[in-house]
CSV table of C-alpha atoms in Angstrom, one decimal:
chain,number,residue,atom,x,y,z
A,16,MET,CA,28.0,-8.3,42.8
A,17,ASN,CA,29.7,-11.4,41.4
A,18,ILE,CA,30.8,-11.1,37.7
A,19,MET,CA,31.9,-13.7,35.3
A,20,GLY,CA,33.3,-13.6,31.8
A,21,CYS,CA,32.1,-16.4,29.6
A,22,ASP,CA,33.4,-17.6,26.2
A,23,LEU,CA,30.4,-19.4,24.9
A,24,HIS,CA,30.5,-22.2,22.3
A,25,THR,CA,27.9,-24.6,20.9
A,26,ARG,CA,29.0,-27.6,23.0
A,27,TYR,CA,30.9,-26.1,25.8
A,28,GLN,CA,31.9,-22.8,27.5
A,29,VAL,CA,34.8,-21.4,29.4
A,30,VAL,CA,34.0,-19.1,32.4
A,31,ALA,CA,36.3,-16.9,34.4
A,32,TRP,CA,35.6,-15.3,37.8
A,33,ILE,CA,37.4,-13.7,40.7
A,34,GLU,CA,37.6,-15.7,43.9
A,35,GLU,CA,36.4,-13.4,46.7
A,36,GLU,CA,38.6,-14.8,49.5
A,37,THR,CA,41.9,-14.7,47.6
A,38,GLY,CA,41.3,-12.3,44.7
A,39,GLU,CA,42.5,-15.0,42.3
A,40,ILE,CA,41.1,-15.3,38.8
A,41,LYS,CA,39.8,-18.8,38.2
A,42,THR,CA,38.7,-20.4,35.0
A,43,ARG,CA,36.7,-23.5,34.3
A,44,ARG,CA,35.5,-25.4,31.2
A,45,LEU,CA,31.8,-26.4,31.4
A,46,GLU,CA,30.2,-29.0,29.1
A,47,HIS,CA,26.7,-28.4,28.0
A,48,GLU,CA,25.2,-31.8,27.2
A,49,ASN,CA,26.1,-33.6,30.5
A,50,GLY,CA,24.5,-30.9,32.6
A,51,GLU,CA,27.7,-29.5,34.0
A,52,ALA,CA,26.9,-25.9,33.0
A,53,ARG,CA,23.4,-26.1,34.6
A,54,ALA,CA,24.8,-27.4,37.8
A,55,PHE,CA,27.5,-24.7,37.9
A,56,TYR,CA,25.1,-21.8,37.5
A,57,THR,CA,22.5,-23.3,39.8
A,58,GLY,CA,25.1,-23.6,42.6
A,59,TRP,CA,26.4,-20.1,42.1
A,60,PRO,CA,24.9,-17.4,44.4
A,61,ARG,CA,22.0,-15.6,42.7
A,62,GLY,CA,22.5,-12.1,41.2
A,63,ALA,CA,25.7,-12.8,39.3
A,64,ARG,CA,26.4,-10.9,36.1
A,65,VAL,CA,27.6,-13.0,33.1
A,66,GLY,CA,29.1,-11.3,30.1
A,67,ILE,CA,29.3,-13.0,26.6
A,68,GLU,CA,30.0,-11.6,23.2
A,69,ALA,CA,27.3,-11.5,20.5
A,70,THR,CA,27.4,-14.9,18.9
A,71,PHE,CA,24.9,-17.6,17.7
A,72,PRO,CA,21.4,-17.4,19.2
A,73,ALA,CA,21.8,-19.2,22.6
A,74,LEU,CA,18.3,-18.9,23.9
A,75,TRP,CA,18.7,-21.9,26.1
A,76,PHE,CA,21.6,-20.2,27.9
A,77,GLU,CA,19.6,-17.0,28.4
A,78,ARG,CA,16.7,-19.1,29.9
A,79,LEU,CA,19.1,-20.9,32.1
A,80,LEU,CA,20.6,-17.7,33.6
A,81,ALA,CA,17.1,-16.3,34.1
A,82,GLU,CA,16.0,-19.4,36.0
A,83,CYS,CA,19.1,-19.2,38.2
A,84,GLY,CA,18.6,-15.5,38.9
A,85,HIS,CA,21.6,-14.3,37.1
A,86,GLU,CA,21.9,-11.3,34.7
A,87,LEU,CA,23.2,-11.7,31.1
A,88,TRP,CA,25.1,-9.0,29.3
A,89,VAL,CA,25.8,-9.3,25.6
A,90,GLY,CA,28.7,-7.4,24.2
A,91,ASP,CA,29.7,-6.2,20.7
A,92,ALA,CA,32.1,-9.0,19.4
A,93,ALA,CA,34.1,-6.6,17.2
A,94,GLN,CA,34.7,-4.1,20.0
A,95,ILE,CA,35.6,-6.8,22.5
A,96,ARG,CA,38.2,-8.2,20.1
A,97,ALA,CA,39.5,-4.8,19.3
A,98,GLN,CA,40.4,-4.2,22.9
A,99,VAL,CA,42.7,-7.3,23.1
A,100,VAL,CA,46.4,-6.4,23.3
A,101,ARG,CA,48.0,-9.8,23.0
A,102,GLN,CA,48.2,-11.7,19.7
A,103,GLN,CA,47.4,-15.0,21.4
A,104,LYS,CA,43.8,-16.1,21.3
A,105,THR,CA,42.4,-19.0,23.4
A,106,ASP,CA,39.1,-19.7,25.1
A,107,THR,CA,40.6,-19.1,28.5
A,108,ARG,CA,42.1,-15.7,27.4
A,109,ASP,CA,38.8,-14.7,25.9
A,110,ALA,CA,36.9,-15.5,29.1
A,111,GLU,CA,39.5,-13.6,31.2
A,112,HIS,CA,39.4,-10.6,28.8
A,113,MET,CA,35.6,-10.3,29.1
A,114,LEU,CA,35.9,-10.6,32.9
A,115,ASP,CA,38.4,-7.7,32.8
A,116,LEU,CA,36.0,-5.6,30.7
A,117,LEU,CA,33.2,-6.2,33.1
A,118,ARG,CA,35.4,-5.5,36.2
A,119,THR,CA,36.7,-2.2,34.8
A,120,ASP,CA,33.3,-1.0,33.3
A,121,ARG,CA,34.6,-1.2,29.7
A,122,PHE,CA,32.2,-4.0,28.6
A,123,PRO,CA,30.6,-2.8,25.2
A,124,ARG,CA,27.1,-3.9,26.0
A,125,ILE,CA,24.6,-3.9,23.1
A,126,TRP,CA,20.8,-3.7,22.9
A,127,VAL,CA,19.1,-7.1,22.8
A,128,PRO,CA,15.4,-7.4,21.6
A,129,SER,CA,12.9,-9.2,23.7
A,130,LEU,CA,12.1,-12.9,23.2
A,131,ALA,CA,8.8,-12.1,21.6
A,132,GLU,CA,10.5,-9.7,19.2
A,133,ARG,CA,13.1,-12.2,18.3
A,134,ASP,CA,10.4,-14.8,17.6
A,135,VAL,CA,8.7,-12.4,15.2
A,136,ARG,CA,12.1,-11.9,13.5
A,137,GLN,CA,12.1,-15.6,12.9
A,138,LEU,CA,8.9,-15.2,11.0
A,139,LEU,CA,10.5,-12.6,8.8
A,140,VAL,CA,13.6,-14.7,8.2
A,141,HIS,CA,11.6,-17.8,7.4
A,142,ARG,CA,9.5,-15.9,4.9
A,143,MET,CA,12.6,-14.4,3.3
A,144,LYS,CA,14.2,-17.8,2.9
A,145,LEU,CA,11.1,-19.2,1.2
A,146,VAL,CA,10.8,-16.1,-1.1
A,147,ARG,CA,14.4,-16.6,-2.2
A,148,THR,CA,13.7,-20.3,-2.8
A,149,ARG,CA,10.7,-19.4,-4.9
A,150,THR,CA,12.8,-16.9,-6.9
A,151,MET,CA,15.4,-19.6,-7.5
A,152,MET,CA,12.9,-22.1,-8.8
A,153,LYS,CA,11.2,-19.5,-11.0
A,154,ASN,CA,14.6,-18.6,-12.5
A,155,GLN,CA,15.2,-22.3,-13.3
A,156,LEU,CA,11.8,-22.7,-15.0
A,157,HIS,CA,12.3,-19.5,-16.9
A,158,ALA,CA,15.7,-20.9,-18.2
A,159,LEU,CA,13.9,-24.1,-19.3
A,160,ALA,CA,11.4,-22.0,-21.2
A,161,MET,CA,14.0,-19.9,-22.9
A,162,SER,CA,15.9,-23.0,-24.0
A,163,GLN,CA,12.8,-23.8,-26.0
A,164,GLY,CA,12.5,-20.4,-27.5
A,165,VAL,CA,9.8,-19.1,-25.1
A,166,CYS,CA,10.6,-15.8,-23.4
A,167,ARG,CA,7.6,-14.4,-21.5
A,168,LYS,CA,9.3,-12.7,-18.6
A,169,SER,CA,6.7,-12.1,-15.8
A,170,LYS,CA,3.9,-13.3,-18.1
A,171,LEU,CA,5.3,-16.8,-17.8
A,172,TRP,CA,3.6,-17.0,-14.3
A,173,SER,CA,0.1,-16.1,-15.6
A,174,VAL,CA,-2.5,-18.8,-16.2
A,175,LYS,CA,-1.8,-18.7,-20.0
A,176,GLY,CA,2.0,-18.6,-19.5
A,177,ARG,CA,1.9,-21.5,-17.0
A,178,ALA,CA,-0.1,-23.6,-19.5
A,179,GLU,CA,2.4,-22.8,-22.2
A,180,LEU,CA,5.2,-23.8,-20.0
A,181,GLU,CA,3.5,-27.1,-19.1
A,182,GLY,CA,2.8,-27.8,-22.7
A,183,LEU,CA,6.4,-27.6,-23.9
A,184,ALA,CA,7.7,-30.8,-25.6
A,185,LEU,CA,10.8,-31.7,-23.5
A,186,LEU,CA,13.2,-34.6,-23.2
A,187,PRO,CA,12.4,-37.1,-20.4
A,188,TRP,CA,14.8,-35.8,-17.7
A,189,THR,CA,14.1,-32.2,-18.6
A,190,SER,CA,10.4,-32.9,-18.4
A,191,ARG,CA,10.8,-34.5,-15.0
A,192,ARG,CA,12.8,-31.5,-13.8
A,193,ARG,CA,10.0,-29.2,-15.0
A,194,LYS,CA,7.3,-31.2,-13.3
A,195,GLU,CA,9.1,-31.4,-9.9
A,196,LEU,CA,10.1,-27.7,-10.0
A,197,LEU,CA,6.4,-26.7,-10.6
A,198,GLN,CA,5.3,-29.0,-7.8
A,199,LEU,CA,7.9,-27.4,-5.4
A,200,LEU,CA,6.9,-24.0,-6.6
A,201,ASP,CA,3.3,-24.6,-5.7
A,202,GLN,CA,4.2,-25.9,-2.3
A,203,VAL,CA,6.4,-22.9,-1.5
A,204,GLU,CA,3.8,-20.4,-2.7
A,205,ALA,CA,1.2,-22.2,-0.5
A,206,ALA,CA,3.6,-21.9,2.5
A,207,ILE,CA,4.3,-18.2,1.8
A,208,ARG,CA,0.7,-17.1,1.8
A,209,PRO,CA,0.0,-17.7,5.5
A,210,LEU,CA,3.3,-16.1,6.4
A,211,ASP,CA,2.3,-13.0,4.5
A,212,GLU,CA,-1.0,-12.9,6.5
A,213,ALA,CA,0.9,-13.3,9.8
A,214,VAL,CA,3.3,-10.5,8.9
A,215,ALA,CA,0.4,-8.2,8.0
A,216,GLN,CA,-1.2,-9.0,11.4
A,217,GLU,CA,2.0,-8.3,13.3
A,218,ALA,CA,2.6,-5.1,11.4
A,219,GLN,CA,-1.0,-3.8,12.1
A,220,ALA,CA,-0.5,-4.6,15.8
A,221,ARG,CA,2.4,-2.1,16.0
A,222,ALA,CA,1.7,1.6,15.7
A,223,GLU,CA,5.2,2.3,14.5
A,224,ALA,CA,4.9,-0.2,11.6
A,225,VAL,CA,1.5,1.3,10.6
A,226,ARG,CA,3.1,4.7,10.5
A,227,LEU,CA,5.9,3.6,8.3
A,228,MET,CA,3.5,1.9,5.8
A,229,THR,CA,2.2,5.3,4.9
A,230,HIS,CA,5.5,5.9,2.9
A,231,PRO,CA,5.2,4.8,-0.8
A,232,GLY,CA,6.8,1.5,-1.4
A,233,VAL,CA,6.9,0.4,2.2
A,234,GLY,CA,4.6,-2.5,3.1
A,235,PRO,CA,4.1,-4.8,6.1
A,236,VAL,CA,7.3,-6.8,5.6
A,237,VAL,CA,9.6,-3.8,5.4
A,238,SER,CA,7.9,-1.8,8.1
A,239,LEU,CA,7.8,-4.7,10.6
A,240,ALA,CA,11.4,-5.6,9.9
A,241,TYR,CA,12.5,-2.0,10.3
A,242,VAL,CA,10.7,-1.6,13.7
A,243,LEU,CA,12.1,-4.9,15.0
A,244,THR,CA,15.6,-4.2,13.8
A,245,VAL,CA,15.8,-0.6,15.0
A,246,GLY,CA,14.0,-1.1,18.3
A,247,ARG,CA,13.7,2.2,20.3
A,248,VAL,CA,14.6,4.8,17.8
A,249,GLU,CA,15.9,7.1,20.6
A,250,ARG,CA,18.9,4.8,20.7
A,251,PHE,CA,20.2,6.7,17.7
A,252,PRO,CA,21.0,10.4,18.2
A,253,ASN,CA,21.0,11.1,14.5
A,254,SER,CA,20.3,9.4,11.2
A,255,ARG,CA,24.0,8.9,10.5
A,256,LYS,CA,24.3,6.5,13.5
A,257,LEU,CA,21.3,4.5,12.1
A,258,VAL,CA,22.8,4.3,8.6
A,259,SER,CA,26.0,3.0,10.1
A,260,TYR,CA,24.0,0.5,12.3
A,261,LEU,CA,22.3,-0.8,9.1
A,262,GLY,CA,25.7,-1.1,7.2
A,263,LEU,CA,24.6,1.4,4.5
A,264,ASN,CA,27.5,3.8,5.3
A,265,PRO,CA,30.6,3.8,3.0
A,266,ARG,CA,33.9,2.4,4.1
A,267,GLU,CA,36.4,5.1,4.6
A,268,HIS,CA,40.2,5.3,4.8
A,269,SER,CA,41.1,8.9,4.9
A,270,SER,CA,44.4,10.3,6.0
A,271,GLY,CA,46.7,13.2,5.3
A,272,GLY,CA,43.9,15.4,4.1
A,273,ARG,CA,42.8,12.9,1.4
A,274,GLN,CA,39.4,11.2,1.7
A,275,ARG,CA,39.0,7.7,0.4
A,276,LEU,CA,35.5,6.2,0.3
A,277,GLY,CA,34.7,2.7,-0.7
A,278,ALA,CA,31.7,0.4,-0.9
A,279,ILE,CA,29.1,0.2,1.9
A,280,SER,CA,30.4,-1.5,5.1
A,281,LYS,CA,27.7,-4.2,5.3
A,282,GLN,CA,28.2,-4.4,9.0
A,283,GLY,CA,24.5,-4.4,10.0
A,284,ASN,CA,21.5,-6.7,9.5
A,285,SER,CA,21.8,-8.2,6.0
A,286,MET,CA,18.1,-9.0,5.8
A,287,MET,CA,17.2,-5.4,6.6
A,288,ARG,CA,19.6,-4.0,3.9
A,289,TRP,CA,18.1,-6.4,1.3
A,290,LEU,CA,14.5,-5.4,2.2
A,291,LEU,CA,15.4,-1.7,2.1
A,292,VAL,CA,17.0,-2.1,-1.4
A,293,GLU,CA,13.9,-3.9,-2.6
A,294,ALA,CA,11.5,-1.3,-1.1
A,295,ALA,CA,13.7,1.6,-2.5
A,296,GLN,CA,13.1,0.3,-6.0
A,297,THR,CA,9.4,0.5,-5.5
A,298,ALA,CA,9.6,3.8,-3.7
A,299,ALA,CA,11.6,5.3,-6.6
A,300,ARG,CA,8.8,4.5,-8.9
A,301,LEU,CA,6.1,6.0,-6.7
A,302,ASP,CA,7.9,9.0,-5.2
A,303,PRO,CA,8.8,11.8,-7.7
A,304,GLU,CA,11.8,13.1,-5.7
A,305,LEU,CA,13.3,9.6,-5.2
A,306,ARG,CA,12.7,8.8,-8.8
A,307,ARG,CA,14.7,11.9,-9.9
A,308,ALA,CA,17.5,11.1,-7.5
A,309,TYR,CA,17.6,7.5,-8.7
A,310,LEU,CA,17.8,8.4,-12.4
A,311,ARG,CA,20.4,11.0,-11.7
A,312,LEU,CA,22.6,8.6,-9.8
A,313,LYS,CA,22.0,5.8,-12.3
A,314,PHE,CA,23.2,8.2,-15.1
A,315,ARG,CA,26.3,9.2,-13.2
A,316,ARG,CA,27.2,5.8,-11.8
A,317,VAL,CA,25.5,2.5,-12.2
A,318,SER,CA,22.0,1.1,-11.2
A,319,GLY,CA,23.4,-0.9,-8.3
A,320,VAL,CA,25.0,2.2,-6.7
A,321,ALA,CA,21.8,4.1,-7.3
A,322,LYS,CA,19.6,1.5,-5.6
A,323,VAL,CA,21.8,1.4,-2.5
A,324,ALA,CA,21.8,5.2,-2.3
A,325,ILE,CA,18.0,5.4,-2.5
A,326,ALA,CA,17.8,2.6,0.1
A,327,ARG,CA,19.9,4.8,2.4
A,328,ARG,CA,17.6,7.8,1.8
A,329,LEU,CA,14.6,5.6,2.5
A,330,ALA,CA,16.1,4.4,5.8
A,331,VAL,CA,16.7,8.0,6.8
A,332,ARG,CA,13.1,9.0,6.0
A,333,LEU,CA,11.7,6.1,8.0
A,334,TYR,CA,14.0,7.0,10.9
A,335,TRP,CA,12.6,10.5,11.1
A,336,MET,CA,9.1,9.3,10.7
A,337,LEU,CA,9.6,7.3,13.9
A,338,ARG,CA,11.6,10.0,15.6
A,339,ALA,CA,9.1,12.8,14.9
A,340,ARG,CA,6.1,10.4,15.2
A,341,VAL,CA,4.6,11.6,11.9
A,342,ASP,CA,3.4,9.8,8.9
A,343,TYR,CA,4.6,10.4,5.3
A,344,ALA,CA,2.2,13.2,4.4
A,345,GLN,CA,2.9,15.1,7.6
A,346,LEU,CA,6.7,14.7,7.1
A,347,VAL,CA,6.3,16.1,3.6
A,348,ARG,CA,4.3,19.1,4.9
A,349,MET,CA,6.9,19.8,7.6
A,350,SER,CA,9.8,19.7,5.2
A,351,GLY,CA,8.1,21.3,2.1
A,352,SER,CA,9.0,18.5,-0.3
A,353,PRO,CA,9.6,14.8,-0.2
A,354,SER,CA,13.2,15.1,-1.2
A,355,SER,CA,13.9,17.1,2.0
A,356,ALA,CA,11.8,14.9,4.2
A,357,VAL,CA,14.1,15.0,7.2
A,358,VAL,CA,14.4,17.2,10.2
A,359,PRO,CA,15.6,20.8,9.9
A,360,PRO,CA,19.4,21.4,9.6
A,361,GLN,CA,19.7,22.5,13.2
A,362,GLN,CA,18.6,19.0,14.3
A,363,GLU,CA,20.4,17.0,11.7
A,364,GLY,CA,24.0,17.7,10.7
A,365,SER,CA,23.5,16.8,7.0
A,366,ARG,CA,20.8,15.6,4.8
A,367,VAL,CA,21.1,12.2,3.2
């Protein structure tokens, strides 16, 4: 099988391969816009294996290789870079390094979701961006109201609060800012509503997401994002691997018998961490055991640390709900209490 290492960029790429007749490693720079890359892969014998590192979403490149009959492998960028010995970094060296990893069976291939799953992820990302934009505009309007001595908190967005906000006597430019912010807020809220309906439909179409929604505080957005982010739950032998995958595990620098733990690594999907923290706050209000754990951690540390810790516990619960194929009520009955809603100790090294 022909193998190629590819250092992919937005406008060009550098490929490295081994010449079959001479055994020589050859490299070439291919431009994208002039069709040079397409002509190269079209003329290459079908069945080649091309390795790239995880980078920007290059769906066009994936489609191109599929049309040409080649196989694409995506590797962990951090692990690929960690295996580089030399201190010099160039595009040619990167392509040759990936070729060497493929040739010696050391290429750190990662799981890649299907095109349909990635498209649904875009739905979640788009909704998240609009929700954050809505929050930003609400904060600005709330600041305008407070500057006039009106502090209604969440009641500001009721019918009565909105009328009070629109009736404030403001200076000309401040009044224009209020008017345009309200108009943008209405437009964003109108755009979010159909996205919420689409997310609910996608979540109902997946049995795993429906199962996760039985947990208090977990709705269609969190359950769907969790299922699409985790993929096949059997990929993770235990919950610690999943927690590390999501970036909720602490950084550690231990040596000489002394353990040093820091903040969470944040090496996983940032959107999934944000959603878990949001869901954890709701779950802590609805679940007695999570509420007690949250209040205890908040008293000992700070609220931010407590929220992240509950998000970690929630991620572990959802993991075992998928792994054991049970809903929340069944998991509670199996473990005896919601706080220990994980598998027995012989299956899991430690409870989180």
